[in-house]
Amino acid sequence: MPHRYKVREIAQQSGLSEATVDRVLNNRPGVRENTIAEVNQAIADLDKQRAQLRLNGRRYLIDVVMQTPRRFSDAFRAAVEAELPAFAPAMVRARFHLWESGSAAQMAEALDDIRGSHGVVLKAQDDPDVAEAIDRLVDSGVPVVTYTTDVPASSRCGYVGIDNHGAGVTAAYLVEQWLAGSPSGVLITLSRTVFRGEGEREVGFRSALRSSGRAVVEVSDSDGIDATNERLVLEALEANPGVEAVYSVGGGNLATVAAFERIGRDCRVFIAHDLDADNRRLLREGRISAVLHNDLRADARLALRLILQERGALPVEPARPVPIQIITPYNVPVHY
C-alpha cells in the first residue's frame, strides 16, 4: 500500500537516504531501532506541517453547552479561553451557553437552537431527548463531544473526562484508609442523578465500600447549588448521627462543610471533585481532605482537538483517558 508521503519527502525531512526510508516503510530486516524512530518522527513532523497548512486562515466557532454549577463552568470557561490560541494559525472562537439547573427538554431545546456552529462541547443529562438532539446536530454536520458525563446512546464523536467509575473506587479507597477502624457512615452528595458520570462515580464508590459494611447515605437533586445542598445535607446529618465522612460527587462543598459545622459535628474525611476556587480554599483551610482532579486545560484542549479532527482540520490521534490526580493541601498545582 502506498504511503501518504513520497519516500523522497520523508527522506528530506529525516535526513536519511531514500533507500533507508524505503526499507523502514516496507518493514525490511536489518534496520536499526533508532533509524526507524527517525523515520517515524519525520512522518509525524510532516503530519504537523500538513495540519498547519490546513489550519492556516481557517475560522472555527465552537459552542460550549453546560448544565453545571457556576463555579465549575467558570473554571472550564477559563480553561477553554486559555487553550484557543494553541490552535493557531486557525482562529478558533467559543460561545458559551451555561446554566445551573433545568430539564432535559430545556437542554434539547438549547441544542436545537444552535446555529452556525462548527462543533459542540457538551455537559448534559443522559436522557433520550438529549441524545436525539445530539443526533440532530450531528446529522446537520455539527460534531459533538461530551464532557465529564457521557451520553453514549447518541452519535457524539467522543467523550472527554475521567474514568468516573474508577474515580468512585478511588474515593472509597481513600475514605476507608482515613477512617481506618472507625464505624462512621459516609454521606454521598450528587447534584442530580440524571448525569451519567455522577451515577458511575456513585456505583464505583458503593461497590468498593460494600464489604466494609459502612452505611452510605445519599443526598441528591441539589444541582450542586449551595443553598439547596446545605438544607438537604443538614436533614441527612440530623437523621443519621453516625455519618462522619463525605464523598462529594456533585459539588456544593461549602454548603456541606457549613452543615457539619451548624450541628457541631466533625467531618473526619471529605473527598471532593474538581479544583475550583471553593475547593482550593477548603483545602488550604483543612476543611476537606482531598480533591480528585483532572487538568481542565488538558480537557479543553482535547475536546477542541476532537472537534477539529472530526472536521478534517487535524490528523486523527487516539483519545487517551484523562488521569485522576489526588490533590491534598500539600500538592496543589501552582497554576491553580
Tab-separated table of C-alpha atoms in Angstrom:
chain	number	residue	atom	x	y	z
A	1	MET	CA	0.000	0.000	0.000
A	2	PRO	CA	1.481	3.398	-0.951
A	3	HIS	CA	2.389	5.695	1.917
A	4	ARG	CA	0.664	9.080	2.307
A	5	TYR	CA	4.039	10.783	1.727
A	6	LYS	CA	6.551	10.117	-1.013
A	7	VAL	CA	9.755	8.393	0.014
A	8	ARG	CA	11.660	11.468	-1.196
A	9	GLU	CA	9.659	13.776	1.145
A	10	ILE	CA	10.303	11.567	4.175
A	11	ALA	CA	13.978	11.271	3.287
A	12	GLN	CA	14.329	15.050	3.033
A	13	GLN	CA	12.553	15.551	6.351
A	14	SER	CA	14.598	12.903	8.174
A	15	GLY	CA	17.973	13.493	6.541
A	16	LEU	CA	18.210	9.793	5.667
A	17	SER	CA	18.671	8.224	2.264
A	18	GLU	CA	15.652	7.242	0.176
A	19	ALA	CA	16.842	3.614	0.259
A	20	THR	CA	16.874	3.621	4.074
A	21	VAL	CA	13.408	5.166	4.260
A	22	ASP	CA	12.106	2.591	1.784
A	23	ARG	CA	13.471	-0.243	3.951
A	24	VAL	CA	11.729	1.162	7.019
A	25	LEU	CA	8.396	1.699	5.261
A	26	ASN	CA	8.412	-1.837	3.908
A	27	ASN	CA	9.473	-3.435	7.224
A	28	ARG	CA	12.612	-4.960	5.747
A	29	PRO	CA	15.106	-6.571	8.136
A	30	GLY	CA	18.435	-5.096	9.171
A	31	VAL	CA	17.232	-1.615	10.124
A	32	ARG	CA	18.277	-0.206	13.496
A	33	GLU	CA	15.636	0.882	16.013
A	34	ASN	CA	16.880	4.474	16.132
A	35	THR	CA	16.633	4.687	12.332
A	36	ILE	CA	13.003	3.513	12.492
A	37	ALA	CA	12.380	6.128	15.183
A	38	GLU	CA	13.892	8.851	12.953
A	39	VAL	CA	11.612	7.894	10.066
A	40	ASN	CA	8.536	7.834	12.329
A	41	GLN	CA	9.462	11.242	13.742
A	42	ALA	CA	9.861	12.634	10.211
A	43	ILE	CA	6.385	11.353	9.291
A	44	ALA	CA	4.934	12.910	12.462
A	45	ASP	CA	6.599	16.223	11.583
A	46	LEU	CA	5.163	16.096	8.063
A	47	ASP	CA	1.704	15.432	9.566
A	48	LYS	CA	2.055	18.541	11.735
A	49	GLN	CA	3.159	20.637	8.779
A	50	ARG	CA	0.217	19.426	6.717
A	51	ALA	CA	-2.136	20.245	9.596
A	52	GLN	CA	-0.664	23.750	9.857
A	53	LEU	CA	-1.360	24.308	6.171
A	54	ARG	CA	-4.946	23.095	6.579
A	55	LEU	CA	-5.479	25.366	9.591
A	56	ASN	CA	-3.924	28.449	8.024
A	57	GLY	CA	-6.534	31.210	7.794
A	58	ARG	CA	-9.419	28.923	8.821
A	59	ARG	CA	-12.054	30.124	11.284
A	60	TYR	CA	-13.974	27.845	13.620
A	61	LEU	CA	-16.793	28.659	16.023
A	62	ILE	CA	-17.207	26.174	18.879
A	63	ASP	CA	-20.202	26.128	21.241
A	64	VAL	CA	-19.720	25.056	24.861
A	65	VAL	CA	-23.050	23.952	26.356
A	66	MET	CA	-23.116	23.003	30.038
A	67	GLN	CA	-25.618	22.493	32.844
A	68	THR	CA	-23.390	22.690	35.898
A	69	PRO	CA	-22.759	24.838	38.982
A	70	ARG	CA	-21.286	28.198	38.068
A	71	ARG	CA	-18.038	27.595	39.946
A	72	PHE	CA	-17.288	24.695	37.560
A	73	SER	CA	-18.470	26.407	34.376
A	74	ASP	CA	-16.349	29.465	35.250
A	75	ALA	CA	-13.276	27.257	35.662
A	76	PHE	CA	-13.893	25.368	32.411
A	77	ARG	CA	-14.630	28.561	30.500
A	78	ALA	CA	-11.269	29.977	31.618
A	79	ALA	CA	-9.592	26.730	30.514
A	80	VAL	CA	-11.197	26.854	27.046
A	81	GLU	CA	-10.301	30.516	26.544
A	82	ALA	CA	-6.701	29.822	27.574
A	83	GLU	CA	-6.412	26.988	25.014
A	84	LEU	CA	-7.957	28.698	21.969
A	85	PRO	CA	-4.679	30.362	20.835
A	86	ALA	CA	-2.959	26.963	20.789
A	87	PHE	CA	-4.767	26.127	17.538
A	88	ALA	CA	-3.122	28.936	15.561
A	89	PRO	CA	-2.784	29.581	12.656
A	90	ALA	CA	-6.509	28.766	12.698
A	91	MET	CA	-8.753	31.224	14.506
A	92	VAL	CA	-10.948	29.323	16.963
A	93	ARG	CA	-13.642	31.195	18.877
A	94	ALA	CA	-16.028	29.880	21.521
A	95	ARG	CA	-19.590	30.706	22.511
A	96	PHE	CA	-20.769	29.673	25.959
A	97	HIS	CA	-24.269	28.526	26.920
A	98	LEU	CA	-24.130	27.917	30.672
A	99	TRP	CA	-26.789	27.393	33.318
A	100	GLU	CA	-27.068	25.689	36.690
A	101	SER	CA	-30.367	23.796	36.591
A	102	GLY	CA	-33.005	22.714	34.116
A	103	SER	CA	-34.756	19.797	32.466
A	104	ALA	CA	-33.607	17.510	29.684
A	105	ALA	CA	-36.238	19.093	27.442
A	106	GLN	CA	-34.689	22.520	28.046
A	107	MET	CA	-31.258	21.147	27.209
A	108	ALA	CA	-32.567	19.585	23.992
A	109	GLU	CA	-34.193	22.894	23.032
A	110	ALA	CA	-30.911	24.743	23.643
A	111	LEU	CA	-29.075	22.301	21.385
A	112	ASP	CA	-31.709	22.674	18.665
A	113	ASP	CA	-31.283	26.469	18.785
A	114	ILE	CA	-27.562	26.367	17.946
A	115	ARG	CA	-26.782	27.913	14.568
A	116	GLY	CA	-23.579	28.425	12.612
A	117	SER	CA	-21.509	26.133	14.812
A	118	HIS	CA	-18.503	24.042	13.799
A	119	GLY	CA	-18.784	21.822	16.873
A	120	VAL	CA	-20.237	21.485	20.381
A	121	VAL	CA	-18.617	20.580	23.706
A	122	LEU	CA	-21.467	19.334	25.887
A	123	LYS	CA	-22.088	18.549	29.552
A	124	ALA	CA	-25.671	17.326	29.727
A	125	GLN	CA	-28.087	14.764	31.118
A	126	ASP	CA	-28.025	11.208	29.782
A	127	ASP	CA	-31.594	11.365	28.519
A	128	PRO	CA	-33.302	10.224	25.294
A	129	ASP	CA	-34.369	13.806	24.469
A	130	VAL	CA	-30.771	14.985	24.776
A	131	ALA	CA	-29.451	12.029	22.751
A	132	GLU	CA	-31.906	12.803	19.946
A	133	ALA	CA	-30.914	16.480	19.964
A	134	ILE	CA	-27.250	15.453	19.687
A	135	ASP	CA	-28.134	13.187	16.768
A	136	ARG	CA	-29.895	16.075	15.016
A	137	LEU	CA	-26.812	18.258	15.397
A	138	VAL	CA	-24.513	15.531	14.089
A	139	ASP	CA	-26.859	14.844	11.162
A	140	SER	CA	-26.635	18.538	10.280
A	141	GLY	CA	-22.843	18.322	10.165
A	142	VAL	CA	-22.011	19.605	13.664
A	143	PRO	CA	-19.782	17.205	15.657
A	144	VAL	CA	-20.487	16.895	19.396
A	145	VAL	CA	-18.036	15.950	22.158
A	146	THR	CA	-19.485	15.082	25.572
A	147	TYR	CA	-17.563	16.286	28.609
A	148	THR	CA	-17.278	14.843	32.168
A	149	THR	CA	-20.559	12.936	31.757
A	150	ASP	CA	-21.377	10.897	28.668
A	151	VAL	CA	-24.460	10.351	26.505
A	152	PRO	CA	-23.295	7.082	24.924
A	153	ALA	CA	-26.522	6.275	23.075
A	154	SER	CA	-26.047	9.389	20.937
A	155	SER	CA	-23.871	9.818	17.844
A	156	ARG	CA	-21.398	12.103	19.649
A	157	CYS	CA	-17.918	11.713	18.182
A	158	GLY	CA	-16.125	11.347	21.516
A	159	TYR	CA	-16.130	11.654	25.289
A	160	VAL	CA	-13.586	13.656	27.303
A	161	GLY	CA	-13.248	13.138	31.028
A	162	ILE	CA	-12.009	10.868	33.753
A	163	ASP	CA	-12.976	7.238	34.299
A	164	ASN	CA	-15.901	8.051	36.591
A	165	HIS	CA	-16.304	4.521	37.957
A	166	GLY	CA	-12.594	4.454	38.728
A	167	ALA	CA	-12.884	7.822	40.464
A	168	GLY	CA	-15.599	6.440	42.734
A	169	VAL	CA	-13.464	3.420	43.603
A	170	THR	CA	-10.521	5.732	44.341
A	171	ALA	CA	-12.680	7.863	46.635
A	172	ALA	CA	-13.828	4.738	48.512
A	173	TYR	CA	-10.216	3.624	48.953
A	174	LEU	CA	-9.227	6.997	50.427
A	175	VAL	CA	-12.249	7.090	52.735
A	176	GLU	CA	-11.566	3.577	54.005
A	177	GLN	CA	-7.881	4.317	54.606
A	178	TRP	CA	-8.565	7.514	56.542
A	179	LEU	CA	-11.461	6.146	58.587
A	180	ALA	CA	-9.447	3.036	59.491
A	181	GLY	CA	-11.251	1.334	62.398
A	182	SER	CA	-13.974	3.966	62.767
A	183	PRO	CA	-17.526	2.676	62.183
A	184	SER	CA	-18.552	6.006	60.590
A	185	GLY	CA	-21.123	6.057	57.830
A	186	VAL	CA	-20.487	8.089	54.657
A	187	LEU	CA	-22.593	10.814	53.082
A	188	ILE	CA	-22.511	10.860	49.274
A	189	THR	CA	-23.778	14.046	47.619
A	190	LEU	CA	-24.842	14.224	43.974
A	191	SER	CA	-26.048	17.244	42.026
A	192	ARG	CA	-28.629	15.239	40.055
A	193	THR	CA	-28.996	11.552	39.285
A	194	VAL	CA	-29.662	12.141	35.559
A	195	PHE	CA	-25.967	12.859	34.963
A	196	ARG	CA	-24.394	9.588	33.895
A	197	GLY	CA	-20.924	10.499	35.143
A	198	GLU	CA	-22.180	11.096	38.680
A	199	GLY	CA	-24.062	7.824	38.637
A	200	GLU	CA	-20.919	5.964	37.562
A	201	ARG	CA	-18.946	7.556	40.407
A	202	GLU	CA	-21.615	6.534	42.897
A	203	VAL	CA	-21.697	2.935	41.625
A	204	GLY	CA	-17.908	2.665	41.857
A	205	PHE	CA	-17.908	4.132	45.362
A	206	ARG	CA	-20.682	1.896	46.698
A	207	SER	CA	-19.228	-1.256	45.137
A	208	ALA	CA	-15.796	-0.622	46.664
A	209	LEU	CA	-17.268	0.051	50.126
A	210	ARG	CA	-19.716	-2.861	50.098
A	211	SER	CA	-17.508	-5.245	52.038
A	212	SER	CA	-16.810	-2.628	54.743
A	213	GLY	CA	-20.392	-2.696	55.997
A	214	ARG	CA	-20.446	1.093	56.238
A	215	ALA	CA	-23.754	2.878	55.844
A	216	VAL	CA	-23.871	5.091	52.748
A	217	VAL	CA	-26.404	7.944	52.933
A	218	GLU	CA	-27.287	9.680	49.654
A	219	VAL	CA	-28.253	13.309	49.066
A	220	SER	CA	-29.173	14.311	45.520
A	221	ASP	CA	-31.078	16.748	43.306
A	222	SER	CA	-29.402	19.863	44.689
A	223	ASP	CA	-27.893	20.783	41.275
A	224	GLY	CA	-24.746	21.443	43.300
A	225	ILE	CA	-26.209	24.790	44.403
A	226	ASP	CA	-25.066	25.725	47.907
A	227	ALA	CA	-28.369	26.906	49.398
A	228	THR	CA	-30.244	23.770	48.340
A	229	ASN	CA	-27.378	21.469	49.205
A	230	GLU	CA	-26.962	22.812	52.740
A	231	ARG	CA	-30.620	22.174	53.555
A	232	LEU	CA	-30.538	18.629	52.174
A	233	VAL	CA	-27.240	17.756	53.880
A	234	LEU	CA	-28.416	19.158	57.208
A	235	GLU	CA	-31.544	16.994	57.057
A	236	ALA	CA	-29.443	13.907	56.237
A	237	LEU	CA	-26.960	14.545	59.060
A	238	GLU	CA	-29.697	15.066	61.634
A	239	ALA	CA	-31.328	11.794	60.564
A	240	ASN	CA	-28.002	9.892	60.537
A	241	PRO	CA	-25.864	10.714	63.604
A	242	GLY	CA	-23.259	8.089	62.664
A	243	VAL	CA	-22.164	9.881	59.462
A	244	GLU	CA	-18.733	11.491	59.837
A	245	ALA	CA	-17.387	11.291	56.271
A	246	VAL	CA	-18.335	12.710	52.866
A	247	TYR	CA	-17.810	11.813	49.234
A	248	SER	CA	-18.941	14.834	47.239
A	249	VAL	CA	-19.739	13.781	43.678
A	250	GLY	CA	-21.727	16.831	42.602
A	251	GLY	CA	-20.205	19.801	44.448
A	252	GLY	CA	-21.781	22.287	46.833
A	253	ASN	CA	-18.957	21.652	49.287
A	254	LEU	CA	-19.071	24.989	51.089
A	255	ALA	CA	-22.657	24.137	51.990
A	256	THR	CA	-21.790	20.601	53.110
A	257	VAL	CA	-18.994	21.866	55.355
A	258	ALA	CA	-21.354	24.525	56.752
A	259	ALA	CA	-23.978	21.873	57.559
A	260	PHE	CA	-21.473	19.849	59.607
A	261	GLU	CA	-20.445	22.995	61.461
A	262	ARG	CA	-24.062	24.014	62.163
A	263	ILE	CA	-24.742	20.812	64.075
A	264	GLY	CA	-21.292	20.775	65.692
A	265	ARG	CA	-20.157	17.501	64.143
A	266	ASP	CA	-16.600	16.815	62.984
A	267	CYS	CA	-16.144	15.552	59.437
A	268	ARG	CA	-13.314	13.032	59.684
A	269	VAL	CA	-12.844	12.559	55.904
A	270	PHE	CA	-14.078	14.697	52.999
A	271	ILE	CA	-13.293	13.693	49.395
A	272	ALA	CA	-14.362	16.140	46.676
A	273	HIS	CA	-14.077	16.555	42.898
A	274	ASP	CA	-12.540	19.398	40.838
A	275	LEU	CA	-10.030	22.004	41.922
A	276	ASP	CA	-12.328	25.029	41.678
A	277	ALA	CA	-11.984	28.186	43.782
A	278	ASP	CA	-14.188	26.839	46.599
A	279	ASN	CA	-12.270	23.578	46.882
A	280	ARG	CA	-8.877	25.311	46.786
A	281	ARG	CA	-9.916	27.438	49.744
A	282	LEU	CA	-11.387	24.486	51.653
A	283	LEU	CA	-8.190	22.504	51.057
A	284	ARG	CA	-5.981	25.343	52.306
A	285	GLU	CA	-8.145	25.685	55.412
A	286	GLY	CA	-8.009	21.934	56.111
A	287	ARG	CA	-11.800	21.590	55.889
A	288	ILE	CA	-11.721	18.950	53.147
A	289	SER	CA	-9.219	16.098	52.926
A	290	ALA	CA	-8.504	15.637	49.222
A	291	VAL	CA	-9.768	16.565	45.759
A	292	LEU	CA	-9.977	14.173	42.812
A	293	HIS	CA	-8.990	16.420	39.964
A	294	ASN	CA	-8.121	16.461	36.285
A	295	ASP	CA	-6.409	19.227	34.335
A	296	LEU	CA	-9.202	21.344	32.831
A	297	ARG	CA	-6.909	22.911	30.249
A	298	ALA	CA	-5.881	19.470	29.031
A	299	ASP	CA	-9.590	18.547	28.887
A	300	ALA	CA	-10.416	21.688	26.901
A	301	ARG	CA	-7.520	21.129	24.509
A	302	LEU	CA	-8.556	17.523	23.856
A	303	ALA	CA	-12.244	18.398	23.360
A	304	LEU	CA	-11.396	21.141	20.855
A	305	ARG	CA	-8.933	18.863	19.096
A	306	LEU	CA	-11.526	16.094	18.707
A	307	ILE	CA	-13.894	18.551	17.040
A	308	LEU	CA	-11.203	19.809	14.638
A	309	GLN	CA	-10.204	16.207	13.886
A	310	GLU	CA	-13.816	15.387	13.075
A	311	ARG	CA	-13.888	18.318	10.667
A	312	GLY	CA	-10.713	17.062	8.966
A	313	ALA	CA	-8.627	20.031	10.115
A	314	LEU	CA	-6.199	17.974	12.213
A	315	PRO	CA	-4.759	14.462	11.846
A	316	VAL	CA	-6.536	11.827	13.882
A	317	GLU	CA	-4.881	10.939	17.174
A	318	PRO	CA	-6.286	8.400	19.654
A	319	ALA	CA	-8.015	9.960	22.674
A	320	ARG	CA	-6.489	8.695	25.898
A	321	PRO	CA	-8.359	8.502	29.224
A	322	VAL	CA	-7.850	11.557	31.418
A	323	PRO	CA	-5.798	10.610	34.523
A	324	ILE	CA	-7.146	11.285	38.016
A	325	GLN	CA	-4.946	13.407	40.274
A	326	ILE	CA	-5.288	13.186	44.065
A	327	ILE	CA	-4.760	16.727	45.373
A	328	THR	CA	-4.093	17.399	49.063
A	329	PRO	CA	-3.251	20.701	50.784
A	330	TYR	CA	0.417	19.894	50.096
A	331	ASN	CA	0.460	19.367	46.323
A	332	VAL	CA	-1.970	21.925	44.898
A	333	PRO	CA	-0.723	22.808	41.377
A	334	VAL	CA	0.850	26.267	41.364
A	335	HIS	CA	-1.097	27.415	38.280
A	336	TYR	CA	-4.383	26.958	40.103
